Amino acid sequence: MNDRVKVGLNEWMVADAGTTDLVTDGLSGCVAVGLAGNGKVALSHVYSGCDSEKAWGDYHPKLEAALESSGLGDLRGKKAVLVCAQGEDAGGQDGWLPAKLKTWLESKGAVVETRQDNGCRISANADVVTSTLKKHDTAEYYSHDYKTSRDYGLSADPSAEAVTLSMLGKPGYPAALAQARETPSASAPALVVGAGKPAEAVMVNDKKHPMHGLYSEILGKMPGDAFDLKKGENVADLFSAQQAAAALTVACMKRGIYGDIDKIETFVPPGKEDTMLSATERGTSESRTFAAVNLEDVCDMPMSKLSAEATSLHAARMLSATPSNPNPSQAIGGASPQHL
């Protein structure tokens, strides 16, 4: 497996083709741009805040400078990939940024392909860019809590050059190096130690995880319309849905819900714009409890951290199951149940 470098918000990353995969996530309104040429592969994560001609006036010179310094060479006839949650047919304000980037790349002679997802992995073979959408990829690419050089107080890894497109950008570190530098903490993932084998982190989508049952129940009831499910796709196979199920598992545990889910649905709170994903516990109208997460935020929640939090909450619940507190579900969360 190639090294992986996480490309962050407002960042343009260039690496050697064939040795490094570039990964980005959280494309709720942002757009990923994948390019290749001269033995290099490049990925940029352009912020959704670039949504007007004025903002484009600030971004355009930086995009031009980043492209010029990338060493990719002439783009004429070369494939370029845009990945965004809006999709190719998005209209109105949602489609403004991908349309602007497409026009910019086409003006340089690139052949642009637009694909829909909230994350992607970009690589290159013989100067041809290759894109793997998050929903079709191996979960392992997105399961790590990637760190950035800012977290370590270090400069970017020398195998990949980063150009920030605005003050929000920050260089990324290869996942393998980030993991090696991480130190164990109270929030570290649960470990399973096998005879003669190194410790492995157990994710909540693994049957060995103590909360896999609740996670599976939530995933099995996940509504396809929450993830723009296409014909022939199974929502349970989408990593974005698995990530949302993991986030909702943690939210349910904090609300004292450990199973018997009645329904999973989306809603927009009054006066708000963000879509929420909720799980409602089965029961009478007077006793039903629900938990919710922001659907736009879950793609930025690493599966490893969510799995670790679920393990920690499970352990706390088990410890609370004493004769003086026979109902451990009341020991987690600290808030009274919400009723529908």
XYZ file of C-alpha atoms in Angstrom, residues 1-8 11-25 27 32-37 39-45 70 72 81 83 118-125 128-134 137-138 141-142 146 156-163 170-175:
75
model
C 0.000 0.000 0.000
C 1.310 3.448 -0.849
C 1.956 6.080 1.784
C -1.062 8.282 2.335
C -0.971 12.003 2.862
C -4.048 13.808 4.094
C -4.804 16.975 2.173
C -6.504 19.545 4.376
C -4.344 23.079 0.713
C -2.636 22.024 -2.530
C -0.404 18.953 -2.132
C 2.021 17.496 -4.679
C 3.776 14.123 -4.346
C 5.612 11.561 -6.459
C 3.190 9.478 -8.519
C 3.097 5.775 -7.752
C 4.500 6.160 -4.231
C 1.970 8.335 -2.438
C -1.832 8.448 -2.405
C -3.428 11.768 -1.510
C -6.594 11.581 0.579
C -9.098 14.248 1.530
C -12.405 14.198 3.379
C -16.259 17.730 1.111
C -11.305 18.343 -4.392
C -9.199 18.803 -7.535
C -7.024 15.882 -8.663
C -4.308 16.251 -11.313
C -1.249 14.352 -12.561
C 1.714 14.960 -14.863
C 5.628 11.904 -12.627
C 3.702 13.926 -10.043
C 0.238 13.679 -8.558
C -1.561 16.648 -7.011
C -4.676 17.177 -4.938
C -6.213 20.381 -3.676
C -9.124 20.882 -1.276
C 3.668 22.013 -8.869
C 2.785 19.044 -13.412
C -10.933 15.096 -11.584
C -14.919 15.497 -6.473
C -17.704 13.810 0.358
C -14.205 12.312 0.246
C -11.751 10.740 -2.189
C -8.305 9.213 -2.701
C -6.203 10.461 -5.608
C -3.278 8.582 -7.186
C -1.605 8.469 -10.596
C -0.399 5.884 -13.068
C -3.003 9.639 -15.640
C -4.857 10.712 -12.512
C -6.977 8.067 -10.795
C -9.739 8.835 -8.310
C -11.322 6.453 -5.827
C -14.458 7.758 -4.154
C -14.758 7.328 -0.416
C -12.899 2.730 -1.111
C -11.423 0.635 1.654
C -7.940 4.752 4.237
C -10.348 6.860 6.284
C -4.627 11.772 10.524
C 5.573 19.157 6.080
C 7.035 15.793 5.159
C 9.756 16.241 2.494
C 8.144 13.617 0.233
C 5.201 15.928 -0.376
C 5.168 19.649 -0.985
C 2.219 21.659 0.277
C 0.982 25.073 -0.797
C -2.061 23.604 6.786
C 0.415 20.988 5.511
C -0.380 17.328 6.102
C 1.755 14.448 7.332
C 1.745 10.882 5.922
C -0.562 8.687 7.981
